[in-house]
mmCIF file of C-alpha atoms and ligand atoms in Angstrom:
data_model
loop_
_atom_site.group_PDB
_atom_site.id
_atom_site.type_symbol
_atom_site.label_atom_id
_atom_site.label_comp_id
_atom_site.label_asym_id
_atom_site.label_seq_id
_atom_site.Cartn_x
_atom_site.Cartn_y
_atom_site.Cartn_z
ATOM 1 C CA MET N 8 16.533 -125.862 -130.765
ATOM 2 C CA ARG N 9 19.327 -127.422 -132.676
ATOM 3 C CA ARG N 10 20.694 -130.835 -132.013
ATOM 4 C CA ASN N 11 23.565 -132.488 -133.734
ATOM 5 C CA VAL N 12 22.851 -135.949 -134.915
ATOM 6 C CA PRO N 13 25.967 -138.092 -135.091
ATOM 7 C CA ALA N 14 27.187 -138.705 -138.560
ATOM 8 C CA LEU N 15 25.985 -141.951 -139.952
ATOM 9 C CA LEU N 16 28.046 -144.062 -142.229
ATOM 10 C CA ALA N 17 26.440 -144.402 -145.559
ATOM 11 C CA ALA N 18 25.806 -147.998 -146.423
ATOM 12 C CA ALA N 19 28.012 -148.478 -149.384
ATOM 13 C CA LEU N 20 25.916 -151.180 -150.892
ATOM 14 C CA ALA N 21 22.923 -149.707 -152.540
ATOM 15 C CA ALA N 22 23.050 -146.536 -154.482
ATOM 16 C CA ALA N 23 26.129 -147.211 -156.528
ATOM 17 C CA ALA N 24 24.107 -148.875 -159.191
ATOM 18 C CA LEU N 25 22.147 -145.834 -160.285
ATOM 19 C CA ALA N 26 22.504 -144.644 -163.798
ATOM 20 C CA ALA N 27 24.176 -141.280 -163.681
ATOM 21 C CA GLY N 28 22.289 -138.858 -165.860
ATOM 22 C CA CYS N 29 18.628 -138.259 -165.443
ATOM 23 C CA GLY N 30 18.254 -137.573 -169.110
ATOM 24 C CA GLY N 31 16.211 -134.444 -168.662
ATOM 25 C CA ALA N 32 17.012 -131.381 -170.687
ATOM 26 C CA GLY N 33 17.657 -128.106 -168.981
ATOM 27 C CA ALA N 34 20.363 -126.942 -166.626
ATOM 28 C CA SER N 35 18.177 -126.761 -163.532
ATOM 29 C CA ALA N 36 19.748 -129.853 -161.994
ATOM 30 C CA GLU N 37 23.298 -128.535 -162.315
ATOM 31 C CA PRO N 38 25.115 -129.928 -159.248
ATOM 32 C CA VAL N 39 26.283 -127.460 -156.608
ATOM 33 C CA ALA N 40 29.564 -128.184 -154.813
ATOM 34 C CA THR N 41 28.525 -128.042 -151.153
ATOM 35 C CA THR N 42 27.984 -130.299 -148.149
ATOM 36 C CA GLU N 43 25.086 -128.211 -146.833
ATOM 37 C CA VAL N 44 21.501 -128.753 -147.926
ATOM 38 C CA GLU N 45 18.601 -126.796 -146.509
ATOM 39 C CA MET N 46 14.996 -127.826 -146.431
ATOM 40 C CA VAL N 47 13.517 -124.464 -147.298
ATOM 41 C CA LYS N 48 9.923 -123.248 -147.439
ATOM 42 C CA SER N 49 8.060 -124.968 -148.687
ATOM 43 C CA TYR N 50 8.751 -128.614 -149.336
ATOM 44 C CA ARG N 51 12.071 -128.192 -151.132
ATOM 45 C CA PHE N 52 15.657 -129.359 -150.818
ATOM 46 C CA ASP N 53 18.041 -126.517 -151.693
ATOM 47 C CA PRO N 54 20.223 -127.059 -153.563
ATOM 48 C CA LYS N 55 18.447 -130.033 -155.068
ATOM 49 C CA THR N 56 21.561 -131.622 -156.543
ATOM 50 C CA ILE N 57 24.935 -131.414 -154.843
ATOM 51 C CA GLU N 58 28.380 -132.756 -155.571
ATOM 52 C CA VAL N 59 30.862 -133.788 -152.853
ATOM 53 C CA GLU N 60 34.170 -135.591 -152.487
ATOM 54 C CA ALA N 61 34.109 -139.213 -151.305
ATOM 55 C CA GLY N 62 34.353 -139.274 -147.514
ATOM 56 C CA SER N 63 32.379 -136.061 -147.117
ATOM 57 C CA THR N 64 29.666 -135.597 -144.552
ATOM 58 C CA VAL N 65 26.556 -133.908 -145.876
ATOM 59 C CA THR N 66 24.318 -132.028 -143.443
ATOM 60 C CA TRP N 67 20.643 -131.348 -144.057
ATOM 61 C CA THR N 68 19.044 -128.555 -142.018
ATOM 62 C CA ASN N 69 15.306 -128.164 -141.771
ATOM 63 C CA GLN N 70 14.357 -124.470 -142.151
ATOM 64 C CA ASP N 71 10.813 -125.247 -143.150
ATOM 65 C CA ASN N 72 7.755 -125.150 -140.915
ATOM 66 C CA PHE N 73 7.158 -128.858 -141.281
ATOM 67 C CA THR N 74 8.874 -132.083 -140.313
ATOM 68 C CA HIS N 75 10.750 -133.682 -143.178
ATOM 69 C CA THR N 76 12.878 -136.767 -143.670
ATOM 70 C CA VAL N 77 16.020 -137.680 -145.563
ATOM 71 C CA ASP N 78 15.822 -141.159 -147.001
ATOM 72 C CA VAL N 79 18.855 -142.016 -149.099
ATOM 73 C CA GLU N 80 18.145 -144.955 -151.333
ATOM 74 C CA GLY N 81 19.088 -148.211 -149.638
ATOM 75 C CA GLN N 82 19.509 -146.673 -146.197
ATOM 76 C CA GLU N 83 17.305 -145.995 -143.218
ATOM 77 C CA ASP N 84 15.030 -142.969 -143.194
ATOM 78 C CA HIS N 85 15.979 -140.010 -140.965
ATOM 79 C CA LYS N 86 13.273 -137.799 -139.556
ATOM 80 C CA VAL N 87 14.300 -134.125 -139.265
ATOM 81 C CA GLU N 88 12.075 -131.905 -137.144
ATOM 82 C CA ARG N 89 11.853 -128.148 -137.642
ATOM 83 C CA GLY N 90 15.167 -126.484 -136.800
ATOM 84 C CA GLU N 91 17.037 -129.769 -136.565
ATOM 85 C CA GLN N 92 19.588 -131.388 -138.810
ATOM 86 C CA VAL N 93 20.929 -134.749 -139.876
ATOM 87 C CA SER N 94 24.365 -135.611 -141.203
ATOM 88 C CA ILE N 95 25.252 -138.538 -143.440
ATOM 89 C CA THR N 96 28.754 -139.492 -144.561
ATOM 90 C CA PHE N 97 29.274 -140.709 -148.120
ATOM 91 C CA ASP N 98 32.372 -142.860 -148.428
ATOM 92 C CA GLN N 99 31.783 -144.375 -151.843
ATOM 93 C CA ALA N 100 31.644 -142.593 -155.153
ATOM 94 C CA GLY N 101 28.316 -142.795 -156.892
ATOM 95 C CA THR N 102 25.043 -140.999 -157.476
ATOM 96 C CA TYR N 103 22.707 -141.160 -154.487
ATOM 97 C CA GLU N 104 19.075 -140.252 -154.925
ATOM 98 C CA TYR N 105 17.163 -139.314 -151.790
ATOM 99 C CA VAL N 106 13.638 -138.348 -150.879
ATOM 100 C CA CYS N 107 11.551 -136.955 -148.045
ATOM 101 C CA THR N 108 9.253 -139.878 -147.434
ATOM 102 C CA LEU N 109 6.549 -137.564 -146.052
ATOM 103 C CA HIS N 110 6.415 -135.483 -149.240
ATOM 104 C CA SER N 111 7.866 -137.757 -151.863
ATOM 105 C CA GLN N 112 5.992 -136.035 -154.692
ATOM 106 C CA ASP N 113 7.730 -132.712 -154.114
ATOM 107 C CA MET N 114 10.902 -133.388 -152.170
ATOM 108 C CA THR N 115 13.642 -135.278 -153.936
ATOM 109 C CA GLY N 116 17.328 -134.613 -154.263
ATOM 110 C CA THR N 117 20.606 -136.067 -155.429
ATOM 111 C CA VAL N 118 24.062 -136.352 -153.905
ATOM 112 C CA VAL N 119 26.816 -136.956 -156.457
ATOM 113 C CA VAL N 120 29.898 -138.377 -154.741
ATOM 114 C CA LYS N 121 33.148 -138.046 -156.683
HETATM 115 CU CU1 LIG K 9 9.080 -133.373 -146.423
#
């Protein structure tokens, strides 16, 4: 079953302060221009790093067999059951790190807002 969660306004306050680059070598974190992120099997956000225009609404869809969450730094946590999705609007430019609070070791991602 699929249920649309109303878009939530991203709290502008927090995430803006993050330093941009993560300093790691390697091109694996190359941002992908999309507003769709899937939680794929198993315990992964795909793509892990995305890039969107300010004002965009990003939708996460859970395709995994487990419940996950999307917790953007400085905002409330959103639980996403199997087959469900959550949408968050990013109005302010910045680099927003997020995590699944249930699997924070494995499931992290980044939204770069231009
Ligand atoms: Cu998870």
